[in-house]
Structure formats: structure tokens, C-alpha cells
GROMACS .gro file of C-alpha atoms in nm:
model
  434
    1MET     CA    1  10.630  -6.602   0.979
    2SER     CA    2  10.627  -6.265   1.089
    3PHE     CA    3  10.566  -6.128   0.755
    4PHE     CA    4  10.211  -6.332   0.740
    5ARG     CA    5  10.109  -6.185   1.061
    6SER     CA    6  10.173  -5.826   0.952
    7LEU     CA    7   9.994  -5.866   0.623
    8LYS     CA    8   9.677  -6.036   0.815
    9LYS     CA    9   9.650  -5.724   1.036
   10LYS     CA   10   9.665  -5.498   0.737
   11ILE     CA   11   9.387  -5.713   0.576
   12ASN     CA   12   9.177  -5.692   0.886
   13TRP     CA   13   9.230  -5.319   0.937
   14LEU     CA   14   9.134  -5.262   0.577
   15ILE     CA   15   8.799  -5.461   0.593
   16ARG     CA   16   8.697  -5.297   0.883
   17HIS     CA   17   8.760  -4.929   0.788
   18GLU     CA   18   8.643  -5.034   0.426
   19PHE     CA   19   8.289  -5.168   0.504
   20ARG     CA   20   8.240  -4.879   0.747
   21SER     CA   21   8.288  -4.632   0.458
   22LEU     CA   22   8.054  -4.804   0.227
   23ILE     CA   23   7.795  -4.752   0.481
   24TYR     CA   24   7.876  -4.399   0.522
   25SER     CA   25   7.886  -4.350   0.107
   26ALA     CA   26   7.521  -4.527   0.110
   27VAL     CA   27   7.376  -4.296   0.371
   28ILE     CA   28   7.527  -3.969   0.226
   29ALA     CA   29   7.403  -4.073  -0.120
   30ILE     CA   30   7.050  -4.144   0.008
   31PHE     CA   31   7.030  -3.815   0.197
   32ALA     CA   32   7.189  -3.643  -0.117
   33TRP     CA   33   6.892  -3.786  -0.345
   34PHE     CA   34   6.628  -3.681  -0.094
   35LEU     CA   35   6.754  -3.337  -0.064
   36ILE     CA   36   6.770  -3.327  -0.448
   37SER     CA   37   6.433  -3.467  -0.497
   38VAL     CA   38   6.284  -3.191  -0.249
   39THR     CA   39   6.454  -2.894  -0.353
   40ILE     CA   40   6.511  -2.968  -0.729
   41TYR     CA   41   6.193  -3.202  -0.798
   42PRO     CA   42   5.937  -3.083  -0.543
   43THR     CA   43   5.619  -3.236  -0.727
   44THR     CA   44   5.559  -3.578  -0.867
   45PRO     CA   45   5.303  -3.742  -1.075
   46LYS     CA   46   5.131  -4.055  -0.928
   47THR     CA   47   4.847  -4.309  -1.050
   48ILE     CA   48   4.604  -4.405  -0.808
   49ARG     CA   49   4.335  -4.692  -0.903
   50ASP     CA   50   4.025  -4.836  -0.762
   51ILE     CA   51   3.887  -4.542  -0.606
   52PRO     CA   52   3.523  -4.628  -0.472
   53LEU     CA   53   3.252  -4.385  -0.628
   54THR     CA   54   3.040  -4.227  -0.379
   55ILE     CA   55   2.708  -4.030  -0.448
   56SER     CA   56   2.491  -3.839  -0.184
   57LEU     CA   57   2.183  -3.701  -0.239
   58ALA     CA   58   2.172  -3.525   0.097
   59GLY     CA   59   2.064  -3.135   0.105
   60THR     CA   60   2.035  -3.166  -0.266
   61ALA     CA   61   1.706  -3.030  -0.481
   62ALA     CA   62   1.681  -3.412  -0.603
   63GLU     CA   63   1.609  -3.513  -0.233
   64GLU     CA   64   1.376  -3.208  -0.182
   65ASN     CA   65   1.160  -3.340  -0.475
   66GLY     CA   66   1.149  -3.690  -0.362
   67LEU     CA   67   1.392  -3.831  -0.621
   68SER     CA   68   1.602  -4.141  -0.570
   69ILE     CA   69   1.888  -4.263  -0.770
   70ILE     CA   70   1.779  -4.610  -0.937
   71THR     CA   71   2.100  -4.699  -1.129
   72LYS     CA   72   2.215  -5.054  -1.061
   73ASP     CA   73   2.575  -5.163  -0.939
   74LEU     CA   74   2.699  -4.808  -0.864
   75ASP     CA   75   2.878  -4.960  -0.582
   76GLN     CA   76   3.093  -5.157  -0.818
   77VAL     CA   77   3.197  -4.832  -0.995
   78THR     CA   78   3.567  -4.719  -0.930
   79VAL     CA   79   3.777  -4.449  -1.048
   80THR     CA   80   4.143  -4.427  -1.178
   81VAL     CA   81   4.339  -4.077  -1.155
   82THR     CA   82   4.684  -3.959  -1.242
   83ILE     CA   83   4.747  -3.675  -0.992
   84THR     CA   84   5.058  -3.451  -0.943
   85GLY     CA   85   5.154  -3.301  -0.618
   86SER     CA   86   5.406  -3.239  -0.366
   87ARG     CA   87   5.629  -3.546  -0.358
   88SER     CA   88   5.614  -3.515   0.041
   89GLN     CA   89   5.242  -3.514   0.078
   90ILE     CA   90   5.126  -3.743  -0.219
   91GLY     CA   91   5.418  -3.983  -0.235
   92SER     CA   92   5.243  -4.236  -0.029
   93PHE     CA   93   4.885  -4.193  -0.122
   94THR     CA   94   4.647  -4.505  -0.194
   95ALA     CA   95   4.320  -4.509  -0.290
   96ASP     CA   96   4.204  -4.487   0.059
   97ASN     CA   97   4.341  -4.115   0.068
   98LEU     CA   98   4.121  -4.010  -0.204
   99VAL     CA   99   3.741  -3.968  -0.245
  100ALA     CA  100   3.555  -3.976  -0.603
  101GLU     CA  101   3.233  -3.824  -0.553
  102ALA     CA  102   2.974  -3.766  -0.834
  103VAL     CA  103   2.827  -3.397  -0.801
  104ILE     CA  104   2.464  -3.358  -0.776
  105PRO     CA  105   2.345  -3.047  -1.008
  106LYS     CA  106   2.077  -2.793  -0.868
  107ASN     CA  107   1.871  -2.847  -1.165
  108ILE     CA  108   1.781  -3.201  -1.116
  109THR     CA  109   1.423  -3.182  -0.996
  110GLU     CA  110   1.243  -3.416  -1.233
  111ALA     CA  111   1.283  -3.806  -1.302
  112GLY     CA  112   1.530  -3.896  -1.571
  113GLU     CA  113   1.854  -3.995  -1.662
  114TYR     CA  114   2.130  -3.746  -1.615
  115THR     CA  115   2.531  -3.745  -1.669
  116LEU     CA  116   2.735  -3.644  -1.357
  117SER     CA  117   3.069  -3.521  -1.340
  118ILE     CA  118   3.311  -3.717  -1.115
  119LEU     CA  119   3.543  -3.497  -0.866
  120VAL     CA  120   3.840  -3.649  -0.685
  121THR     CA  121   3.957  -3.488  -0.352
  122ASN     CA  122   4.148  -3.579  -0.038
  123PRO     CA  123   3.926  -3.551   0.262
  124GLU     CA  124   4.224  -3.393   0.468
  125GLY     CA  125   4.244  -3.099   0.217
  126VAL     CA  126   4.581  -3.207   0.046
  127SER     CA  127   4.587  -3.030  -0.318
  128PHE     CA  128   4.719  -3.168  -0.615
  129THR     CA  129   4.638  -3.145  -0.977
  130VAL     CA  130   4.447  -3.417  -1.158
  131ASP     CA  131   4.630  -3.502  -1.485
  132SER     CA  132   4.397  -3.780  -1.613
  133GLN     CA  133   4.092  -3.937  -1.477
  134SER     CA  134   3.883  -4.243  -1.608
  135PRO     CA  135   3.591  -4.228  -1.580
  136LYS     CA  136   3.520  -3.843  -1.554
  137THR     CA  137   3.146  -3.858  -1.556
  138ILE     CA  138   2.873  -4.111  -1.500
  139ASP     CA  139   2.532  -4.160  -1.632
  140VAL     CA  140   2.271  -4.190  -1.347
  141THR     CA  141   1.889  -4.228  -1.357
  142PHE     CA  142   1.698  -4.073  -1.099
  143ASP     CA  143   1.327  -4.141  -1.037
  144ARG     CA  144   1.060  -4.119  -0.742
  145ILE     CA  145   1.017  -4.445  -0.532
  146GLN     CA  146   0.640  -4.535  -0.479
  147THR     CA  147   0.438  -4.817  -0.351
  148ILE     CA  148   0.161  -4.962  -0.570
  149HIS     CA  149  -0.097  -5.178  -0.441
  150ASP     CA  150  -0.359  -5.424  -0.587
  151ILE     CA  151  -0.176  -5.560  -0.880
  152PRO     CA  152  -0.363  -5.871  -1.009
  153VAL     CA  153  -0.188  -6.191  -0.980
  154GLN     CA  154  -0.254  -6.477  -1.224
  155ALA     CA  155  -0.121  -6.841  -1.224
  156ASN     CA  156   0.061  -7.049  -1.475
  157LEU     CA  157   0.087  -7.415  -1.444
  158PRO     CA  158   0.266  -7.542  -1.744
  159ASN     CA  159   0.380  -7.866  -1.598
  160VAL     CA  160   0.023  -7.957  -1.449
  161ARG     CA  161  -0.237  -8.169  -1.633
  162ALA     CA  162  -0.578  -8.323  -1.553
  163ALA     CA  163  -0.616  -8.715  -1.525
  164GLU     CA  164  -0.819  -8.874  -1.800
  165ASN     CA  165  -1.200  -8.773  -1.808
  166MET     CA  166  -1.119  -8.455  -1.589
  167THR     CA  167  -1.018  -8.100  -1.664
  168LEU     CA  168  -0.864  -7.825  -1.502
  169ASP     CA  169  -1.099  -7.524  -1.446
  170THR     CA  170  -0.860  -7.251  -1.585
  171GLN     CA  171  -1.091  -6.996  -1.538
  172GLY     CA  172  -1.144  -7.097  -1.146
  173ILE     CA  173  -0.795  -7.108  -1.045
  174GLU     CA  174  -0.731  -6.884  -0.761
  175CYS     CA  175  -0.399  -6.720  -0.624
  176MET     CA  176  -0.376  -6.636  -0.277
  177PRO     CA  177  -0.312  -6.356  -0.202
  178GLU     CA  178  -0.519  -6.231  -0.523
  179THR     CA  179  -0.322  -5.898  -0.547
  180LEU     CA  180   0.049  -5.785  -0.493
  181SER     CA  181   0.217  -5.465  -0.366
  182ILE     CA  182   0.523  -5.345  -0.511
  183THR     CA  183   0.785  -5.045  -0.432
  184GLY     CA  184   1.006  -4.892  -0.687
  185PRO     CA  185   1.056  -4.646  -0.951
  186ALA     CA  186   0.728  -4.461  -1.058
  187THR     CA  187   0.824  -4.491  -1.435
  188THR     CA  188   0.854  -4.862  -1.393
  189LEU     CA  189   0.559  -4.883  -1.159
  190GLU     CA  190   0.346  -4.724  -1.421
  191LEU     CA  191   0.409  -5.014  -1.682
  192ILE     CA  192   0.292  -5.305  -1.471
  193ASP     CA  193  -0.026  -5.454  -1.576
  194HIS     CA  194  -0.028  -5.779  -1.383
  195ALA     CA  195   0.199  -6.049  -1.215
  196VAL     CA  196   0.201  -6.399  -1.294
  197ILE     CA  197   0.312  -6.668  -1.032
  198ASN     CA  198   0.480  -6.975  -1.196
  199VAL     CA  199   0.407  -7.320  -1.023
  200PRO     CA  200   0.721  -7.524  -1.125
  201ASP     CA  201   0.549  -7.846  -1.005
  202THR     CA  202   0.474  -8.159  -1.238
  203MET     CA  203   0.154  -8.331  -1.155
  204GLU     CA  204  -0.145  -8.509  -1.275
  205LEU     CA  205  -0.447  -8.390  -1.097
  206SER     CA  206  -0.779  -8.605  -1.060
  207SER     CA  207  -0.924  -8.371  -0.790
  208ALA     CA  208  -0.883  -7.995  -0.661
  209TYR     CA  209  -0.542  -7.914  -0.539
  210THR     CA  210  -0.365  -7.616  -0.386
  211PHE     CA  211   0.013  -7.550  -0.453
  212THR     CA  212   0.169  -7.372  -0.171
  213ASN     CA  213   0.461  -7.106  -0.122
  214CYS     CA  214   0.491  -7.028  -0.471
  215THR     CA  215   0.776  -6.742  -0.520
  216ASP     CA  216   0.864  -6.751  -0.887
  217LEU     CA  217   0.689  -6.414  -0.983
  218VAL     CA  218   0.705  -6.235  -1.317
  219LEU     CA  219   0.561  -5.884  -1.395
  220TYR     CA  220   0.399  -5.810  -1.742
  221ASP     CA  221   0.266  -5.488  -1.917
  222GLN     CA  222  -0.061  -5.459  -2.089
  223ASP     CA  223   0.109  -5.571  -2.440
  224GLY     CA  224   0.247  -5.917  -2.250
  225ALA     CA  225   0.614  -5.801  -2.237
  226GLU     CA  226   0.816  -5.890  -1.931
  227ILE     CA  227   0.913  -5.612  -1.714
  228ASP     CA  228   1.249  -5.586  -1.555
  229GLN     CA  229   1.202  -5.596  -1.187
  230SER     CA  230   1.548  -5.584  -1.055
  231ALA     CA  231   1.495  -5.212  -0.909
  232LEU     CA  232   1.167  -5.321  -0.777
  233GLN     CA  233   1.076  -5.460  -0.418
  234LEU     CA  234   0.781  -5.721  -0.433
  235ALA     CA  235   0.595  -5.797  -0.114
  236ILE     CA  236   0.587  -6.169  -0.166
  237GLY     CA  237   0.635  -6.278   0.203
  238ASN     CA  238   0.623  -6.669   0.220
  239GLY     CA  239   0.492  -6.696  -0.136
  240PHE     CA  240   0.164  -6.743  -0.304
  241ASN     CA  241  -0.118  -7.043  -0.274
  242VAL     CA  242  -0.241  -7.157  -0.584
  243LYS     CA  243  -0.576  -7.350  -0.594
  244VAL     CA  244  -0.681  -7.541  -0.883
  245PRO     CA  245  -1.036  -7.641  -0.933
  246VAL     CA  246  -1.057  -7.992  -1.095
  247TYR     CA  247  -1.381  -8.102  -1.271
  248THR     CA  248  -1.528  -8.417  -1.408
  249LYS     CA  249  -1.562  -8.399  -1.812
  250VAL     CA  250  -1.821  -8.540  -2.040
  251THR     CA  251  -1.892  -8.512  -2.413
  252LEU     CA  252  -2.274  -8.530  -2.495
  253PRO     CA  253  -2.466  -8.566  -2.815
  254PHE     CA  254  -2.770  -8.289  -2.869
  255ASP     CA  255  -3.112  -8.395  -2.854
  256ILE     CA  256  -3.452  -8.216  -2.910
  257SER     CA  257  -3.799  -8.302  -2.772
  258LEU     CA  258  -4.122  -8.268  -3.001
  259THR     CA  259  -4.438  -8.166  -2.852
  260TYR     CA  260  -4.808  -8.155  -2.939
  261VAL     CA  261  -4.749  -8.505  -3.152
  262PRO     CA  262  -5.072  -8.700  -3.229
  263ASN     CA  263  -5.115  -9.048  -3.108
  264GLY     CA  264  -4.930  -9.304  -3.324
  265PHE     CA  265  -4.699  -9.071  -3.492
  266ASP     CA  266  -4.327  -9.221  -3.531
  267THR     CA  267  -4.139  -8.944  -3.327
  268GLU     CA  268  -3.808  -9.127  -3.372
  269PHE     CA  269  -3.827  -9.100  -3.741
  270LEU     CA  270  -3.849  -8.743  -3.740
  271LEU     CA  271  -3.587  -8.683  -3.476
  272ARG     CA  272  -3.338  -8.887  -3.707
  273ARG     CA  273  -3.404  -8.638  -3.979
  274LEU     CA  274  -3.331  -8.317  -3.773
  275LYS     CA  275  -2.975  -8.207  -3.817
  276PHE     CA  276  -2.761  -8.000  -3.577
  277SER     CA  277  -2.505  -7.771  -3.688
  278THR     CA  278  -2.291  -7.903  -3.422
  279GLU     CA  279  -2.319  -8.242  -3.324
  280GLU     CA  280  -2.198  -8.270  -2.940
  281ILE     CA  281  -2.096  -8.044  -2.624
  282THR     CA  282  -1.824  -8.086  -2.387
  283LEU     CA  283  -1.914  -7.996  -2.026
  284ALA     CA  284  -1.741  -8.013  -1.683
  285ALA     CA  285  -1.875  -7.983  -1.322
  286GLN     CA  286  -1.733  -8.029  -0.980
  287ASN     CA  287  -2.002  -8.281  -0.927
  288SER     CA  288  -1.935  -8.644  -1.080
  289SER     CA  289  -2.309  -8.670  -1.131
  290ILE     CA  290  -2.241  -8.510  -1.466
  291THR     CA  291  -2.166  -8.867  -1.591
  292ASP     CA  292  -2.540  -8.981  -1.560
  293LEU     CA  293  -2.614  -8.756  -1.843
  294THR     CA  294  -2.654  -8.913  -2.186
  295SER     CA  295  -2.740  -8.621  -2.418
  296TRP     CA  296  -2.776  -8.250  -2.389
  297ASN     CA  297  -3.148  -8.139  -2.468
  298LEU     CA  298  -3.192  -7.820  -2.652
  299GLY     CA  299  -3.535  -7.761  -2.609
  300SER     CA  300  -3.862  -7.870  -2.768
  301ILE     CA  301  -4.012  -7.826  -3.129
  302VAL     CA  302  -4.389  -7.810  -3.200
  303LEU     CA  303  -4.462  -8.089  -3.437
  304SER     CA  304  -4.659  -7.857  -3.672
  305SER     CA  305  -4.404  -7.587  -3.674
  306ILE     CA  306  -4.181  -7.813  -3.885
  307ASP     CA  307  -4.206  -7.717  -4.265
  308ALA     CA  308  -3.977  -7.822  -4.568
  309ASP     CA  309  -3.725  -7.526  -4.481
  310TYR     CA  310  -3.726  -7.559  -4.105
  311GLN     CA  311  -3.436  -7.390  -3.948
  312LYS     CA  312  -3.417  -7.259  -3.600
  313THR     CA  313  -3.138  -7.157  -3.365
  314PHE     CA  314  -3.147  -7.283  -2.991
  315ASP     CA  315  -2.957  -7.116  -2.713
  316ILE     CA  316  -2.739  -7.331  -2.484
  317ASP     CA  317  -2.819  -7.263  -2.157
  318THR     CA  318  -2.630  -7.487  -1.876
  319ARG     CA  319  -2.829  -7.313  -1.601
  320GLY     CA  320  -2.526  -7.234  -1.397
  321GLN     CA  321  -2.457  -7.589  -1.309
  322TYR     CA  322  -2.199  -7.665  -1.566
  323SER     CA  323  -1.907  -7.530  -1.738
  324ASN     CA  324  -1.933  -7.514  -2.122
  325LEU     CA  325  -1.585  -7.627  -2.226
  326SER     CA  326  -1.680  -7.627  -2.601
  327GLY     CA  327  -1.762  -7.248  -2.586
  328ILE     CA  328  -2.064  -7.333  -2.823
  329THR     CA  329  -2.346  -7.078  -2.730
  330THR     CA  330  -2.587  -7.178  -3.013
  331VAL     CA  331  -2.697  -7.460  -3.207
  332GLN     CA  332  -2.884  -7.463  -3.535
  333VAL     CA  333  -3.147  -7.706  -3.608
  334SER     CA  334  -3.286  -7.785  -3.938
  335LEU     CA  335  -3.482  -8.061  -4.150
  336ASP     CA  336  -3.322  -8.300  -4.375
  337MET     CA  337  -3.579  -8.323  -4.666
  338ASP     CA  338  -3.373  -8.598  -4.847
  339GLY     CA  339  -3.622  -8.878  -4.903
  340LEU     CA  340  -3.918  -8.643  -4.789
  341SER     CA  341  -4.181  -8.475  -4.984
  342SER     CA  342  -4.450  -8.231  -4.911
  343LYS     CA  343  -4.795  -8.177  -5.055
  344THR     CA  344  -5.098  -7.954  -4.996
  345ILE     CA  345  -5.419  -8.116  -5.000
  346ARG     CA  346  -5.764  -7.956  -4.995
  347VAL     CA  347  -5.988  -8.077  -4.709
  348THR     CA  348  -6.348  -8.028  -4.693
  349ASP     CA  349  -6.484  -8.264  -4.429
  350ILE     CA  350  -6.406  -8.083  -4.101
  351PRO     CA  351  -6.622  -8.232  -3.831
  352VAL     CA  352  -6.664  -8.078  -3.467
  353VAL     CA  353  -6.602  -8.324  -3.185
  354ASN     CA  354  -6.614  -8.323  -2.808
  355ALA     CA  355  -6.860  -8.042  -2.809
  356PRO     CA  356  -7.087  -7.953  -2.533
  357SER     CA  357  -7.442  -8.101  -2.562
  358SER     CA  358  -7.601  -7.740  -2.481
  359TYR     CA  359  -7.504  -7.577  -2.843
  360LYS     CA  360  -7.567  -7.704  -3.185
  361TYR     CA  361  -7.260  -7.636  -3.406
  362SER     CA  362  -7.190  -7.569  -3.764
  363VAL     CA  363  -6.849  -7.527  -3.938
  364VAL     CA  364  -6.853  -7.211  -4.151
  365THR     CA  365  -6.531  -7.274  -4.315
  366ARG     CA  366  -6.586  -7.498  -4.597
  367SER     CA  367  -6.237  -7.605  -4.679
  368LEU     CA  368  -5.881  -7.600  -4.582
  369ASN     CA  369  -5.556  -7.637  -4.781
  370VAL     CA  370  -5.336  -7.847  -4.553
  371THR     CA  371  -4.960  -7.892  -4.594
  372VAL     CA  372  -4.831  -8.212  -4.527
  373ILE     CA  373  -4.479  -8.377  -4.517
  374GLY     CA  374  -4.363  -8.734  -4.512
  375PRO     CA  375  -4.165  -9.012  -4.697
  376GLU     CA  376  -4.210  -8.968  -5.076
  377GLU     CA  377  -4.397  -9.296  -5.104
  378ASP     CA  378  -4.634  -9.188  -4.870
  379ILE     CA  379  -4.703  -8.850  -4.969
  380GLN     CA  380  -4.706  -8.923  -5.333
  381ASN     CA  381  -5.071  -9.119  -5.322
  382LEU     CA  382  -5.185  -8.941  -5.014
  383THR     CA  383  -5.542  -8.772  -5.048
  384GLU     CA  384  -5.796  -8.587  -4.824
  385LYS     CA  385  -5.942  -8.933  -4.752
  386ASP     CA  386  -5.605  -9.021  -4.555
  387LEU     CA  387  -5.647  -8.704  -4.342
  388LEU     CA  388  -5.836  -8.638  -4.041
  389VAL     CA  389  -5.912  -8.277  -3.979
  390THR     CA  390  -6.145  -8.207  -3.653
  391ALA     CA  391  -6.230  -7.913  -3.462
  392ASP     CA  392  -6.181  -8.065  -3.098
  393LEU     CA  393  -6.379  -7.835  -2.851
  394THR     CA  394  -6.292  -8.047  -2.564
  395GLY     CA  395  -6.301  -7.789  -2.261
  396TYR     CA  396  -6.382  -7.514  -2.482
  397ASN     CA  397  -6.619  -7.246  -2.303
  398VAL     CA  398  -6.841  -7.091  -2.590
  399LYS     CA  399  -6.886  -6.730  -2.554
  400ASP     CA  400  -6.987  -6.604  -2.890
  401ALA     CA  401  -7.211  -6.720  -3.150
  402SER     CA  402  -6.938  -6.721  -3.411
  403PHE     CA  403  -6.597  -6.791  -3.304
  404GLU     CA  404  -6.243  -6.910  -3.468
  405HIS     CA  405  -6.098  -7.242  -3.370
  406GLU     CA  406  -5.766  -7.447  -3.440
  407VAL     CA  407  -5.810  -7.781  -3.570
  408THR     CA  408  -5.629  -8.087  -3.556
  409VAL     CA  409  -5.461  -8.241  -3.871
  410THR     CA  410  -5.348  -8.622  -3.850
  411ALA     CA  411  -5.291  -8.905  -4.092
  412PRO     CA  412  -5.408  -9.223  -3.892
  413ASP     CA  413  -5.271  -9.478  -4.151
  414HIS     CA  414  -4.953  -9.298  -4.212
  415SER     CA  415  -4.736  -9.265  -3.893
  416ARG     CA  416  -4.461  -9.081  -4.061
  417VAL     CA  417  -4.673  -8.822  -4.200
  418TRP     CA  418  -4.751  -8.463  -4.013
  419ALA     CA  419  -4.924  -8.150  -4.100
  420SER     CA  420  -4.706  -7.848  -4.127
  421GLY     CA  421  -4.848  -7.506  -4.013
  422SER     CA  422  -5.133  -7.402  -3.800
  423TYR     CA  423  -5.512  -7.407  -3.943
  424THR     CA  424  -5.841  -7.273  -3.808
  425VAL     CA  425  -6.190  -7.284  -3.895
  426TRP     CA  426  -6.516  -7.043  -3.818
  427ILE     CA  427  -6.802  -7.216  -3.613
  428ASP     CA  428  -7.136  -7.095  -3.535
  429ALA     CA  429  -7.295  -7.224  -3.222
  430GLU     CA  430  -7.672  -7.195  -3.160
  431GLU     CA  431  -7.787  -7.280  -2.787
  432THR     CA  432  -8.051  -7.555  -2.777
  433ASP     CA  433  -8.333  -7.590  -2.576
  434GLU     CA  434  -8.177  -7.815  -2.347
   0.00000   0.00000   0.00000
């Protein structure tokens, strides 16, 4: 029994003293390692990642010349370095102990793209050697920040259409405000020609409508290419209002009027023979009374001016009351001679009618060659006896003993025959005793 007690005491003693020896050994080993590291290996390499890149223009020639850095996402750039220095000084370094700064050269005085070197330092002045660095340089664009005003704003409404028999007045669409102010790099501002505000709404309009607070704005150059506006500040505010006028639309046939038409002449017959280079026109107006129109009159034609080769161009004048959606500015009117014929007849019987009684008149002109046009069956057998050529002096004030006067030519028994051209005769007037 005493043997076991003695063995137990020895074991307990060994455990206590051996554990203490282990602790002492570990402390001595750590101290020895530290001592050897400091004395034999005083420097050590260390890799540090995610050092934020900083750039400052303060006090530089670039700042003095009004330049700013316009390169995007520089705040996302980080630097990785491997440095060698005193183990005791850099051994605990993290990214917070280093500064990676882009160096601004003195020669940067104009806008453009430059390659800047990146310098990694310790703000407290701890020295070390940079063994490797990524990136070592960075490309940065410098420009002058300016503001331009009065960029014209247009509207784009891809999903807006007019109701039936209505039309959108695309030329009359108003953007409010009409212009835009933009701040940004001068080289980008120089490219801007106009801005387009996009209206996303889908709508069918039957009357004028205003879209409010539109903010989807796109910038374009003079060639219609879209401009990157990520570096620009647009003074949009609460957005744009887009006012869209809506007009009533009608499509009308053309018609024409005949003047100086003798009694009994079949006007409709001739009008049907007049052909238009364009048959109809589409007009629009804000006033719905435009729907009361049944045709669009081009003007009037003197009957006697219509010959076998008749052709005349008429200008379309909407008198500022209507929008010409067809874009037609002129219409040519011609005579269709199919089924018609012309003939020249010599006329010798030319009486004077409705003459003042204070004069005695005699027609000096003995004959006229009159050209007439009409249906072939009428013209074929037409003779001088079928024509009535008269010098009508109604309201004429005789001033000379001999004067020239226009005559009228009719075919009383042929309502579809007319005289083409203007004809005059000379008349002698002798004052009577009365």
C-alpha cells in the first residue's frame, strides 16, 4: 500500500514540474525567434491589397487652367503592392496605413487624356521599398467643366396616336420648357445639337392633350447619333410638359370654277373633262367645321382660255386656316380631248349690239377665224351659221372715232361647244345729229 502512495507522489511531482518546463521552453523559443528575426532578418516583404486610389488637383497647373477630371468610376480603383521594409514597422501594415495617389504633372494645362503614375506612400513617413505594384499608372481624361443654355428640346411620342378622322399636329407639338441647360465637359458639350424628351405613355387622342413631368431625355449630335451623357448634369427639374395638338382631318377632291361662261353652256360637261394631276388633298384644322367642306377649289378658269392643248398649274393656298397634310403645293389642270375635236371657222357676220343711240357704228373688220372646241359629232358639221359673233357695247363709252373691241362667240344650239381664244374687231363710230 505504501508503494502505491509513493508512486503517486512521484507522478504528481513530475507532472507539475514538466508542465512548467514546457511553458518556459515555449516562451524561450518565441523570444529566441523574435531575437533572431530582428537581428538576422530585420526586413520582410509584405503584400497589401485594396488600397484606394486618390487624386487631388489642389495647387496644380491643371486646376489653375480650369481643368477637371471627368474619368468615371475612379473611386472604384484600388492598388495592390508588395513592399519590403522593417519588420517591426511594416509587419502590421494594412491598406489603411498606405496612400496610393495619382501624380499630376505640371505640364497638364489643356484638355485631353493623360497617363498618370501612381505613388504609394505611408502618411506617417515610414519608409519601404515597393517591389511590385498593380496598377502602376492610370489613364485619366481632363476637361473644362462649362454650362450651356438654350439646347432645343424635341418630343418623341412613339406610343401616341390620333383617333379615327383625327391627326396629331407633329409640327405643333410644344415642349415646356422649350430649351435645356447642361453642365459638363466642354468637349462633350460641343457635340450636342438637340435633346429629345421621350413620352412613354400609350394613348389614343381625340383632342389636344398635355403630358406632364416627362424625364426620359436623350441628347443627340447634328448627325442624329446619341451622346453619352453620364458625365453631364442636365437641368431637368421636375421634368418636361409636352403639349400635343390634335386636328380634325378631311380628304377632299379638287374642283375648279369656270368664268365668263355664256348662258346655256353645259358647264358640268366641260368640268368633267378637266383632269387634275392630283385628285385630292388631305387637310387638317383645330376647328371641326372643316368637315363641312365637300371639295377644295383651286380657283377659276376663263372659258375662252381653254384650248386643245390646255394645261395650267395652280398653287394651293390654304390661307393659313388649315394644315396641308398631303404636302402638295401645286396641281396641274389639263383638258382631256378624248371624244372632243377642234375646228377653225371663218365668220363674216359680226353685228354690233347694245350700242348707244348717239352714234352710228360700222364694223371695219370683215371676218374672223374663230376656233371652236366641242364633241366630235357637234364640231364635224358646225358652220358659220351655228356661231353668233357679236360686238356688245353695253356700257362702253365711245371716245374715238375708230376703236378696237372684243367680241363674244357662242354656239346657241350647241351647249357643249365653246370658242377658244380672244377675238377683237375694229369699229368706226360716227356721231349722229341726235
